[in-house]
Coordinates of C-alpha atoms in Angstrom, one line a residue:
X1 CA 0.1 0.1 0.0
X2 CA 1.4 3.4 -1.1
X3 CA 2.5 5.6 1.9
X4 CA 0.0 8.4 0.9
X5 CA -2.8 5.9 1.2
X6 CA -1.6 4.5 4.7
X7 CA -1.3 8.3 5.9
X8 CA -4.8 8.7 4.5
X9 CA -6.1 5.7 6.3
X10 CA -4.5 6.8 9.6
X11 CA -5.9 10.3 9.2
X12 CA -9.3 8.9 8.6
X13 CA -9.2 6.6 11.5
X14 CA -8.0 9.2 13.7
X15 CA -11.0 11.5 12.8
X16 CA -13.4 8.6 13.2
X17 CA -12.1 7.6 16.6
X18 CA -12.1 11.3 17.6
X19 CA -15.7 11.5 16.8
X20 CA -16.4 8.3 18.5
X21 CA -14.6 9.7 21.7
X22 CA -16.6 13.0 21.6
X23 CA -20.0 11.2 21.2
X24 CA -19.2 8.8 23.9
X25 CA -18.4 11.6 26.3
X26 CA -21.7 13.4 25.4
X27 CA -23.6 10.1 26.2
X28 CA -21.7 9.7 29.5
X29 CA -22.2 13.1 30.5
X30 CA -25.9 13.6 29.5
X31 CA -27.2 10.1 29.9
X32 CA -25.1 8.0 32.4
X33 CA -24.2 10.9 34.6
X34 CA -27.6 12.2 35.3
X35 CA -28.8 8.7 36.1
X36 CA -25.7 8.1 38.4
X37 CA -26.3 11.4 40.1
X38 CA -29.9 10.5 41.0
X39 CA -28.8 7.3 42.4
X40 CA -25.9 8.8 44.4
X41 CA -28.1 11.6 45.9
X42 CA -30.3 8.8 47.4
X43 CA -27.5 7.4 49.4
X44 CA -26.0 10.7 50.8
X45 CA -26.5 12.0 54.1
X46 CA -26.3 15.6 55.3
X47 CA -22.5 15.6 55.5
X48 CA -22.0 13.9 52.1
X49 CA -21.5 10.3 53.8
X50 CA -23.0 7.1 52.6
X51 CA -26.4 6.4 54.4
X52 CA -29.5 4.1 53.8
X53 CA -31.7 6.0 56.1
X54 CA -33.6 7.6 53.2
X55 CA -34.5 4.0 52.2
X56 CA -34.9 2.2 55.4
X57 CA -34.5 4.7 58.3
X58 CA -37.1 5.2 60.9
X59 CA -39.4 8.1 60.2
X60 CA -37.5 9.2 57.0
X61 CA -37.1 6.0 54.9
X62 CA -39.4 5.8 51.8
X63 CA -39.7 2.0 52.0
X64 CA -41.0 2.5 55.6
X65 CA -43.4 5.3 55.0
X66 CA -47.0 3.8 54.5
X67 CA -47.9 6.6 52.0
X68 CA -44.8 5.9 49.8
X69 CA -45.4 2.2 50.1
X70 CA -48.9 2.5 48.8
X71 CA -47.6 4.7 46.1
X72 CA -45.0 2.2 44.8
X73 CA -47.7 -0.7 45.1
X74 CA -50.2 1.5 43.0
X75 CA -47.5 2.3 40.4
X76 CA -46.6 -1.4 40.3
X77 CA -50.3 -2.5 39.7
X78 CA -50.9 0.2 37.1
X79 CA -47.8 -1.3 35.1
X80 CA -49.0 -4.7 35.7
X81 CA -52.6 -4.2 34.6
X82 CA -51.7 -1.9 31.7
X83 CA -49.4 -4.6 30.4
X84 CA -51.9 -7.4 30.8
X85 CA -54.5 -5.4 29.1
X86 CA -52.3 -4.7 26.4
X87 CA -51.5 -8.4 26.1
X88 CA -55.2 -9.2 25.9
X89 CA -55.9 -6.7 23.2
X90 CA -52.8 -7.1 21.0
X91 CA -52.2 -11.1 21.0
X92 CA -55.5 -11.8 19.1
X93 CA -54.9 -8.7 16.8
X94 CA -51.3 -9.8 16.0
X95 CA -52.3 -13.4 15.4
X96 CA -55.2 -12.3 13.1
X97 CA -52.9 -9.8 11.3
X98 CA -50.1 -12.1 10.9
X99 CA -52.1 -15.4 9.7
X100 CA -55.3 -14.2 7.9
X101 CA -56.6 -11.8 5.2
X102 CA -59.9 -10.0 5.9
X103 CA -61.8 -7.2 4.1
X104 CA -59.9 -3.9 4.2
X105 CA -57.0 -5.3 6.1
X106 CA -54.3 -3.0 4.7
X107 CA -56.2 0.1 5.6
X108 CA -57.6 -1.2 8.9
X109 CA -54.0 -2.4 10.2
X110 CA -52.4 0.7 9.2
X111 CA -54.7 2.4 11.8
X112 CA -53.1 0.5 14.6
X113 CA -50.4 3.0 15.0
X114 CA -53.0 5.9 15.6
X115 CA -53.0 5.6 19.2
X116 CA -49.3 6.5 19.4
X117 CA -50.2 10.1 18.1
X118 CA -52.7 10.4 20.9
X119 CA -51.0 11.2 24.2
X120 CA -52.8 9.9 27.3
X121 CA -51.9 13.1 29.1
X122 CA -54.3 14.9 26.7
X123 CA -56.9 12.1 26.3
X124 CA -57.3 12.3 30.1
X125 CA -59.2 15.5 29.6
X126 CA -61.7 13.9 27.3
X127 CA -62.1 10.8 29.4
X128 CA -62.9 12.8 32.4
X129 CA -65.7 14.7 30.3
X130 CA -67.1 11.1 29.3
X131 CA -66.9 9.4 32.7
X132 CA -67.8 12.3 35.1
X133 CA -70.8 12.0 37.5
X134 CA -72.8 14.2 35.0
X135 CA -70.9 13.2 31.9
X136 CA -71.8 11.8 28.6
X137 CA -71.7 8.2 29.7
X138 CA -73.9 8.7 32.7
X139 CA -76.3 10.8 30.7
X140 CA -76.6 8.1 28.0
X141 CA -77.3 5.4 30.6
X142 CA -80.1 7.7 32.3
X143 CA -81.6 8.2 28.7
X144 CA -81.8 4.6 28.1
X145 CA -83.3 4.1 31.6
X146 CA -80.4 2.0 32.9
X147 CA -80.0 4.3 36.0
X148 CA -82.2 6.7 37.7
X149 CA -82.5 10.0 35.8
X150 CA -83.0 12.0 39.1
X151 CA -80.3 10.2 40.9
X152 CA -76.4 11.3 41.4
X153 CA -75.2 9.0 38.5
X154 CA -72.5 6.6 38.7
X155 CA -69.1 8.3 39.9
X156 CA -66.7 6.1 37.6
X157 CA -63.7 8.2 38.7
X158 CA -64.1 8.5 42.4
X159 CA -65.9 5.2 43.1
X160 CA -64.7 1.6 43.1
X161 CA -64.8 -0.4 39.9
X162 CA -63.7 -3.5 41.9
X163 CA -63.2 -4.1 45.6
X164 CA -60.0 -2.1 46.5
X165 CA -59.6 -0.7 43.0
X166 CA -60.6 2.9 42.5
X167 CA -62.1 4.5 39.5
X168 CA -59.2 6.9 38.9
X169 CA -56.9 3.7 39.1
X170 CA -58.9 2.2 36.4
X171 CA -59.0 5.4 34.4
X172 CA -55.2 5.5 34.4
X173 CA -54.8 1.9 33.4
X174 CA -57.3 2.3 30.5
X175 CA -55.7 5.5 29.1
X176 CA -52.2 4.1 29.3
X177 CA -53.1 0.7 27.8
X178 CA -55.1 2.4 25.0
X179 CA -52.0 4.5 24.1
X180 CA -49.3 1.9 24.5
X181 CA -50.9 -1.3 23.0
X182 CA -49.4 -0.5 19.5
X183 CA -45.8 -0.9 20.9
X184 CA -46.6 -4.5 22.0
X185 CA -48.6 -5.1 18.7
X186 CA -45.5 -4.1 16.6
X187 CA -43.3 -6.4 18.6
X188 CA -45.6 -9.5 18.4
X189 CA -46.2 -9.0 14.8
X190 CA -42.5 -8.8 14.0
X191 CA -42.1 -12.0 16.0
X192 CA -44.9 -13.9 14.3
X193 CA -43.6 -12.8 10.8
X194 CA -40.2 -14.5 11.6
X195 CA -41.7 -18.0 12.3
X196 CA -41.2 -20.7 10.0
X197 CA -44.8 -21.8 9.2
X198 CA -43.7 -25.4 8.7
X199 CA -43.3 -25.7 12.5
X200 CA -47.0 -25.1 13.1
X201 CA -48.0 -27.3 10.1
X202 CA -45.9 -30.1 11.8
X203 CA -47.7 -29.6 15.1
X204 CA -51.0 -29.8 13.4
X205 CA -50.1 -33.0 11.5
X206 CA -49.2 -34.5 14.8
X207 CA -52.7 -33.8 16.0
X208 CA -52.3 -30.8 18.1
X209 CA -55.4 -28.4 18.2
X210 CA -55.3 -24.6 17.5
X211 CA -55.1 -23.6 21.3
X212 CA -52.5 -26.2 22.0
X213 CA -50.3 -25.2 19.1
X214 CA -50.3 -21.7 20.2
X215 CA -49.3 -22.3 23.8
X216 CA -46.7 -25.2 23.0
X217 CA -45.4 -24.1 19.7
X218 CA -46.1 -20.6 18.9
X219 CA -45.9 -18.8 22.1
X220 CA -42.4 -20.1 23.3
X221 CA -41.0 -19.1 19.8
X222 CA -42.3 -15.5 20.1
X223 CA -41.7 -15.0 23.8
X224 CA -38.6 -12.9 23.1
X225 CA -40.5 -10.6 21.1
X226 CA -43.5 -10.5 23.5
X227 CA -41.2 -9.7 26.3
X228 CA -39.5 -6.9 24.4
X229 CA -42.7 -5.1 23.8
X230 CA -44.1 -5.8 27.3
X231 CA -41.0 -4.5 28.8
X232 CA -41.5 -1.0 27.2
X233 CA -45.0 -1.0 28.1
X234 CA -44.4 -2.0 31.8
X235 CA -41.5 0.5 32.3
X236 CA -43.5 3.3 30.5
X237 CA -46.6 2.8 32.7
X238 CA -44.7 2.2 35.7
X239 CA -43.1 5.7 35.6
X240 CA -45.8 7.5 33.8
X241 CA -46.4 10.9 35.2
X242 CA -48.9 12.8 33.0
X243 CA -51.8 10.6 33.2
X244 CA -52.4 10.1 36.9
X245 CA -51.6 13.9 37.4
X246 CA -54.4 14.7 35.1
X247 CA -56.7 12.3 36.8
X248 CA -55.5 13.7 40.2
X249 CA -54.4 10.1 41.3
X250 CA -51.9 11.3 43.8
X251 CA -51.1 8.1 45.6
X252 CA -48.7 6.8 43.0
X253 CA -44.9 7.2 43.0
X254 CA -44.4 9.3 39.8
X255 CA -46.9 12.0 41.3
X256 CA -45.3 11.8 44.7
X257 CA -41.9 12.3 43.1
X258 CA -43.3 15.4 41.1
X259 CA -44.5 17.1 44.2
X260 CA -41.4 16.1 46.1
X261 CA -39.6 18.5 43.9
X262 CA -40.6 21.4 46.0
X263 CA -38.3 20.2 48.8
X264 CA -35.6 18.4 46.7
X265 CA -32.7 21.1 47.8
X266 CA -33.3 20.2 51.5
X267 CA -34.7 16.6 51.4
X268 CA -33.1 13.7 49.5
X269 CA -36.3 11.6 49.9
X270 CA -37.4 12.3 46.4
X271 CA -34.1 11.0 45.1
X272 CA -34.3 7.9 47.2
X273 CA -37.9 7.4 45.7
X274 CA -36.6 7.7 42.1
X275 CA -33.8 5.2 43.0
X276 CA -36.5 2.7 44.2
X277 CA -38.5 3.2 40.9
X278 CA -35.2 2.8 38.9
X279 CA -34.2 -0.4 40.8
X280 CA -37.6 -1.8 40.7
X281 CA -37.9 -1.2 36.7
X282 CA -34.5 -2.5 36.0
X283 CA -34.9 -5.3 38.4
X284 CA -38.1 -6.6 36.8
X285 CA -36.6 -6.1 33.4
X286 CA -33.5 -8.3 34.2
X287 CA -35.7 -10.8 35.9
X288 CA -37.9 -11.1 32.8
X289 CA -34.9 -11.0 30.5
X290 CA -33.1 -13.8 32.4
X291 CA -36.4 -15.9 32.6
X292 CA -37.7 -15.2 29.1
X293 CA -35.3 -13.2 27.0
X294 CA -32.8 -16.0 26.6
X295 CA -35.3 -18.3 25.1
X296 CA -34.6 -17.3 21.4
X297 CA -35.0 -20.0 18.8
X298 CA -33.3 -19.8 15.3
X299 CA -35.6 -20.7 12.4
X300 CA -34.3 -23.3 9.9
X301 CA -35.9 -21.5 6.9
X302 CA -36.9 -17.9 6.3
X303 CA -40.5 -17.3 7.2
X304 CA -43.0 -17.2 4.5
X305 CA -46.0 -15.7 6.4
X306 CA -47.3 -13.8 3.3
X307 CA -47.6 -17.0 1.4
X308 CA -49.3 -18.9 4.2
X309 CA -52.1 -16.2 5.0
X310 CA -55.4 -17.7 4.9
X311 CA -58.6 -15.8 3.9
X312 CA -61.4 -15.2 6.3
X313 CA -64.6 -15.1 4.3
X314 CA -68.2 -14.2 5.3
X315 CA -68.9 -13.2 8.9
X316 CA -65.5 -14.2 10.1
X317 CA -63.7 -11.7 7.9
X318 CA -66.1 -9.0 8.9
X319 CA -65.7 -9.9 12.6
X320 CA -62.0 -9.5 12.3
X321 CA -62.3 -6.1 10.7
X322 CA -64.8 -5.0 13.3
X323 CA -62.5 -6.1 16.1
X324 CA -59.6 -3.9 14.7
X325 CA -61.9 -1.0 14.1
X326 CA -63.5 -1.4 17.5
X327 CA -60.1 -1.4 19.4
X328 CA -59.0 1.7 17.5
X329 CA -62.3 3.5 18.1
X330 CA -61.8 2.7 21.8
X331 CA -58.4 4.2 21.8
X332 CA -59.6 7.4 19.8
X333 CA -62.9 7.8 21.9
X334 CA -61.2 9.8 24.8
X335 CA -59.6 12.1 22.2
X336 CA -62.9 12.7 20.5
X337 CA -64.0 13.8 24.0
X338 CA -61.1 16.2 24.0
X339 CA -62.2 17.6 20.6
X340 CA -65.7 18.0 21.8
X341 CA -64.6 19.8 25.1
X342 CA -62.5 22.2 23.0
X343 CA -65.7 23.1 21.1
X344 CA -68.1 23.3 23.9
X345 CA -69.5 26.5 25.3
X346 CA -68.5 27.0 28.9
X347 CA -70.8 24.9 31.0
X348 CA -73.0 23.5 28.1
X349 CA -71.9 20.1 28.4
X350 CA -73.8 19.1 31.6
X351 CA -76.3 16.3 31.8
X352 CA -76.1 15.7 28.1
X353 CA -74.5 13.1 25.8
X354 CA -73.3 15.8 23.5
X355 CA -72.3 19.5 24.1
X356 CA -75.5 21.6 23.8
X357 CA -73.8 24.7 22.4
X358 CA -70.6 24.8 20.3
X359 CA -68.1 27.4 19.6
X360 CA -64.5 28.1 18.1
X361 CA -63.7 30.7 20.6
X362 CA -61.4 28.3 22.6
X363 CA -59.2 27.7 19.6
X364 CA -58.9 31.4 19.3
X365 CA -58.1 31.6 23.0
X366 CA -55.4 28.9 22.6
X367 CA -53.7 31.2 19.9
X368 CA -54.2 34.5 22.0
X369 CA -53.8 33.5 25.7
X370 CA -50.6 34.6 26.9
X371 CA -49.5 31.4 28.6
X372 CA -50.7 29.3 25.6
X373 CA -48.9 31.4 23.0
X374 CA -45.8 31.7 25.0
X375 CA -45.7 27.8 25.7
X376 CA -46.3 27.1 22.0
X377 CA -43.4 29.4 21.0
X378 CA -41.3 27.8 23.6
X379 CA -41.9 24.3 22.6
X380 CA -41.1 25.2 18.9
X381 CA -37.8 26.3 20.0
X382 CA -36.9 23.4 22.3
X383 CA -38.4 20.8 19.9
X384 CA -36.5 22.3 16.8
X385 CA -33.1 22.5 18.6
X386 CA -33.6 18.9 19.9
X387 CA -34.4 17.8 16.4
X388 CA -31.3 19.3 14.9
X389 CA -29.1 17.9 17.8
X390 CA -30.6 14.5 17.4
X391 CA -30.2 14.5 13.7
X392 CA -26.4 15.3 14.1
X393 CA -25.9 12.8 17.0
X394 CA -28.0 9.9 15.5
X395 CA -26.4 10.1 12.1
X396 CA -22.9 10.2 13.6
X397 CA -23.5 7.1 15.8
X398 CA -25.3 5.3 12.8
X399 CA -22.4 6.1 10.5
X400 CA -19.8 5.0 12.8
X401 CA -21.5 1.7 13.7
X402 CA -23.1 0.7 10.4
X403 CA -20.9 2.1 7.7
X404 CA -17.4 2.5 9.4
X405 CA -18.1 -0.7 11.6
X406 CA -15.6 0.8 14.2
X407 CA -14.7 -1.6 17.1
X408 CA -16.7 -0.7 20.0
X409 CA -19.4 1.0 17.7
X410 CA -22.0 -1.2 19.4
X411 CA -21.5 0.7 22.7
X412 CA -22.5 4.0 21.1
X413 CA -25.7 2.1 19.5
X414 CA -26.5 0.6 22.9
X415 CA -26.1 3.8 24.7
X416 CA -28.1 5.7 22.1
X417 CA -31.0 3.3 22.4
X418 CA -30.8 3.0 26.3
X419 CA -33.3 5.9 26.9
X420 CA -36.3 3.6 25.5
X421 CA -35.5 1.3 28.5
X422 CA -34.7 4.1 31.1
X423 CA -37.8 5.7 32.8
X424 CA -38.4 9.4 31.4
X425 CA -39.0 10.3 35.2
X426 CA -35.5 9.1 36.1
X427 CA -34.0 11.0 33.3
X428 CA -35.8 14.2 34.2
X429 CA -34.8 13.9 37.8
X430 CA -31.3 13.3 36.9
X431 CA -31.2 16.6 35.1
X432 CA -32.4 18.3 38.0
X433 CA -29.7 16.7 40.1
X434 CA -27.2 17.8 37.5
X435 CA -28.3 21.6 37.8
X436 CA -27.6 21.3 41.6
X437 CA -24.1 19.8 41.3
X438 CA -20.8 21.1 40.0
X439 CA -20.1 22.9 37.7
X440 CA -23.6 24.4 37.1
X441 CA -24.3 26.3 40.4
X442 CA -20.7 27.8 40.0
X443 CA -21.3 28.7 36.5
X444 CA -24.7 30.5 37.3
X445 CA -23.0 32.4 40.2
X446 CA -20.1 33.5 38.1
X447 CA -22.3 34.9 35.4
X448 CA -25.1 36.4 37.6
X449 CA -22.9 37.7 40.5
X450 CA -19.5 38.2 39.0
X451 CA -20.2 39.2 35.5
X452 CA -23.8 40.8 36.0
X453 CA -23.1 42.2 39.5
X454 CA -26.4 40.9 40.6
X455 CA -28.4 42.9 37.9
X456 CA -31.3 40.7 36.7
X457 CA -31.6 42.8 33.7
X458 CA -28.0 42.1 32.4
X459 CA -27.2 39.9 29.5
X460 CA -24.8 37.9 31.8
X461 CA -27.5 37.3 34.4
X462 CA -29.8 35.8 31.8
X463 CA -26.8 33.6 30.5
X464 CA -26.2 32.5 34.0
X465 CA -29.9 31.4 34.5
X466 CA -29.4 28.9 31.8
X467 CA -27.4 26.9 34.0
X468 CA -30.0 26.6 36.9
X469 CA -33.4 24.8 37.1
X470 CA -34.2 26.0 40.7
X471 CA -34.2 29.2 42.4
X472 CA -35.3 32.8 41.7
X473 CA -34.5 33.0 38.0
X474 CA -34.1 29.6 36.4
X475 CA -34.2 29.2 32.5
X476 CA -34.6 25.5 31.5
X477 CA -33.8 25.9 27.8
X478 CA -30.6 24.2 27.9
X479 CA -31.6 21.3 30.1
X480 CA -34.9 20.9 28.2
X481 CA -33.2 20.8 24.7
X482 CA -30.6 18.4 26.2
X483 CA -33.4 16.1 27.7
X484 CA -35.4 16.2 24.6
X485 CA -32.5 15.1 22.6
X486 CA -31.3 12.2 24.8
X487 CA -34.8 11.0 25.4
X488 CA -35.7 10.9 21.6
X489 CA -32.5 9.9 20.3
X490 CA -33.4 6.3 19.7
X491 CA -36.0 7.3 17.0
X492 CA -33.6 9.1 14.6
X493 CA -30.7 6.6 15.5
X494 CA -32.9 3.6 14.4
X495 CA -34.1 5.5 11.4
X496 CA -30.6 6.5 10.2
X497 CA -29.2 2.9 11.0
X498 CA -32.1 1.6 8.7
X499 CA -31.1 3.9 5.9
X500 CA -27.4 3.2 6.0
X501 CA -28.2 -0.6 6.0
X502 CA -30.2 -0.3 2.9
X503 CA -27.8 1.8 0.9
X504 CA -24.5 0.8 -0.6
X505 CA -21.3 2.4 0.6
X506 CA -19.8 2.1 -3.0
X507 CA -20.9 5.7 -4.0
X508 CA -19.4 7.1 -1.0
X509 CA -16.1 5.2 -1.5
X510 CA -16.1 6.5 -5.2
X511 CA -16.4 10.2 -3.9
X512 CA -13.6 9.5 -1.6
X513 CA -11.3 8.1 -4.5
X514 CA -12.2 11.1 -6.4
X515 CA -10.7 13.3 -3.7
X516 CA -13.7 14.4 -1.7
X517 CA -13.0 14.8 2.1
X518 CA -14.9 12.5 4.4
X519 CA -17.4 15.2 5.5
X520 CA -18.0 16.3 1.8
X521 CA -18.8 12.7 0.9
X522 CA -21.1 12.4 3.9
X523 CA -22.8 15.8 3.0
X524 CA -23.1 15.2 -0.8
X525 CA -23.6 11.5 -0.9
X526 CA -24.6 9.7 2.3
X527 CA -27.0 12.3 3.5
X528 CA -29.2 12.7 0.3
X529 CA -29.3 8.8 0.0
X530 CA -30.8 8.4 3.5
X531 CA -32.6 11.8 3.6
X532 CA -36.0 10.2 3.8
X533 CA -35.0 8.2 6.9
X534 CA -33.5 11.3 8.5
X535 CA -36.6 13.3 7.8
X536 CA -38.8 10.6 9.2
X537 CA -36.9 10.3 12.4
X538 CA -36.5 14.0 12.7
X539 CA -40.2 14.8 12.5
X540 CA -40.9 11.9 15.0
X541 CA -38.2 13.7 17.4
X542 CA -39.8 17.0 16.8
X543 CA -43.5 15.9 17.4
X544 CA -42.8 13.9 20.5
X545 CA -40.5 16.5 21.9
X546 CA -43.2 18.9 21.6
X547 CA -45.7 16.9 23.6
X548 CA -43.0 15.4 26.0
X549 CA -44.6 15.2 29.6
X550 CA -42.1 14.1 32.3
X551 CA -39.3 16.5 31.3
X552 CA -41.6 19.3 30.7
X553 CA -43.4 19.1 33.9
X554 CA -40.3 18.7 36.0
X555 CA -37.6 20.9 34.4
X556 CA -39.9 23.9 33.7
X557 CA -40.5 26.0 36.8
X558 CA -41.6 29.5 35.6
X559 CA -44.6 30.3 33.4
X560 CA -42.5 32.3 30.8
X561 CA -40.4 29.1 30.1
X562 CA -43.4 26.5 30.1
X563 CA -43.7 24.2 27.1
X564 CA -47.0 23.0 25.8
X565 CA -47.7 20.1 28.2
X566 CA -46.8 22.1 31.3
X567 CA -49.1 25.0 29.9
X568 CA -52.0 22.4 29.2
X569 CA -51.6 21.0 32.8
X570 CA -51.6 24.4 34.3
X571 CA -54.7 25.8 32.4
X572 CA -56.6 22.6 32.9
X573 CA -56.4 23.2 36.7
X574 CA -57.6 26.9 36.5
X575 CA -61.1 27.8 36.9
X576 CA -63.2 29.4 34.2
X577 CA -62.1 28.7 30.5
X578 CA -58.9 27.2 31.4
X579 CA -60.0 23.5 30.8
X580 CA -61.4 24.5 27.4
X581 CA -58.3 26.4 26.2
X582 CA -56.2 23.4 27.6
X583 CA -58.4 21.0 25.2
X584 CA -58.0 23.3 22.3
X585 CA -54.2 23.2 22.8
X586 CA -54.5 19.4 23.2
X587 CA -56.2 19.3 19.8
X588 CA -53.6 21.4 18.2
X589 CA -51.0 19.0 19.5
X590 CA -52.7 15.9 18.3
X591 CA -53.1 17.6 14.8
X592 CA -49.3 18.1 14.9
X593 CA -48.6 14.5 15.8
X594 CA -51.1 13.2 13.2
X595 CA -49.4 15.1 10.3
X596 CA -46.0 14.2 11.5
X597 CA -46.7 10.5 12.0
X598 CA -48.3 10.1 8.7
X599 CA -45.4 11.8 7.1
X600 CA -43.0 9.6 8.8
X601 CA -45.0 6.6 7.8
X602 CA -45.0 7.6 4.1
X603 CA -41.2 8.2 4.1
X604 CA -40.3 5.0 6.0
X605 CA -43.2 2.6 5.1
X606 CA -43.2 -0.7 7.1
X607 CA -39.8 0.2 8.6
X608 CA -41.5 2.8 10.9
X609 CA -42.5 0.2 13.5
X610 CA -38.7 -0.7 14.1
X611 CA -38.0 2.6 15.8
X612 CA -40.5 1.6 18.5
X613 CA -38.6 -1.6 19.3
X614 CA -35.6 -2.1 21.5

């Protein structure tokens, strides 16, 4: 090999490993460090020494406090029931979609992803309008003569749906299951698509019935895929903050952690509570991984599911179609309630199935209200910056791992996908812990006290506020952008990786051989080839960042810096037209997610589901 080529190869490797080191440092600082800080803070006493008193200590230990014990138990039950409900719904859906054809299958199955664009945080508004004591469902039951028209109605939210299980608990489980079941569905369908149909045929030839074949043959083979989806659903619902907060279900750990932020600088108990949640989530994940995750079976031949699909004719075909449509309608119904609330004249949806009077004024209010407009503008800034940073970071990781195949590239890919498995509440709390530890308080003090001289109107004072999340003048812009970037990195990382795996590197090599620099080759050749994937991942990052809940509620403290979700929650809890304006803002958010997810689906096609799998 000529000396010039060897020199070029060394220089290229130097740049690549330099970029590798930079990205690894970023992920360590803004992903692993916040998690580590959260864990460490729970074990530190007033003098900075190691202690377990905030976990098991008399009077202060979160594991010995009956209220916190109940919160953990409720969070665990929410996760269990949400996961079970998702399994009950998705398993038959996935089996039908993978094995049978029925009328309108292509169009109907494409609707399965619709609930992903309908955040339960927003849907909770509509569900309360439907299930309230004088809401639409109670009124319908009265009109049908099923309950006393002059009575108080059924209190679905405050009462008990089962002994020991309150209505608010059930509402939280229902909303989260209706939002998360597509994630489990995507994993189960993918697992079924990889099965060799000859195995099922062999079992049938040996006399095994349909149910026996499912439990003895199909289920063990797809168990890793089922577990992968169930894990995401469980962790997501176990740490979900927005839905129980909207239903005022306060005896659950995420909400207890949220309200514990008020004393975080003087009381480490909220840190200890987050550590317990993290350990519980990771422990249950590892337990399931050890028990089920290792049971992977290699197929002897490539699956030919499309060839073996059977047609359901007559009433069976229409029953399958109605089943899919019914599940989707149930998932959409609470959000139809949000739309109806946003169109309702104040006080006109009372003891009636539908609003008595409609108006568009709340949409105008959502565009003119100071808090609403400010929050929309803030979220546009936060989400746009996060999308740009995600695109750069995700493309870099995918390029190093897929195209360059660097040794250790899998480390970056694993860390980049880690936020899917780490509770969002833990990440948000970690960023709060970062803002309270070196060097951020020192940087804030330097700019605000030394450079600005304590003048709050000074440019330096505003710059210093970017390094703090608590205190008199915090500005969460930097932390929110970083949080959105890290939390949504898996979407664009998986999109970029899929694009690079589908395109040949020959054109890039040709550009390099013609004298183009590596950056020029990437900019002029690689990026145009995978532009559709980058756009798809980017708009998903943007849309989900716009309606991010945990980070927004925890990191934004002052109204001038509220993102959309914090403004929706604030307005919903205000008297007067607040809930109606909040509903209108929620509809704007749903419309945004609809447009962006449809755009991503068009650009990525069937590959879209891959970004929702670990």
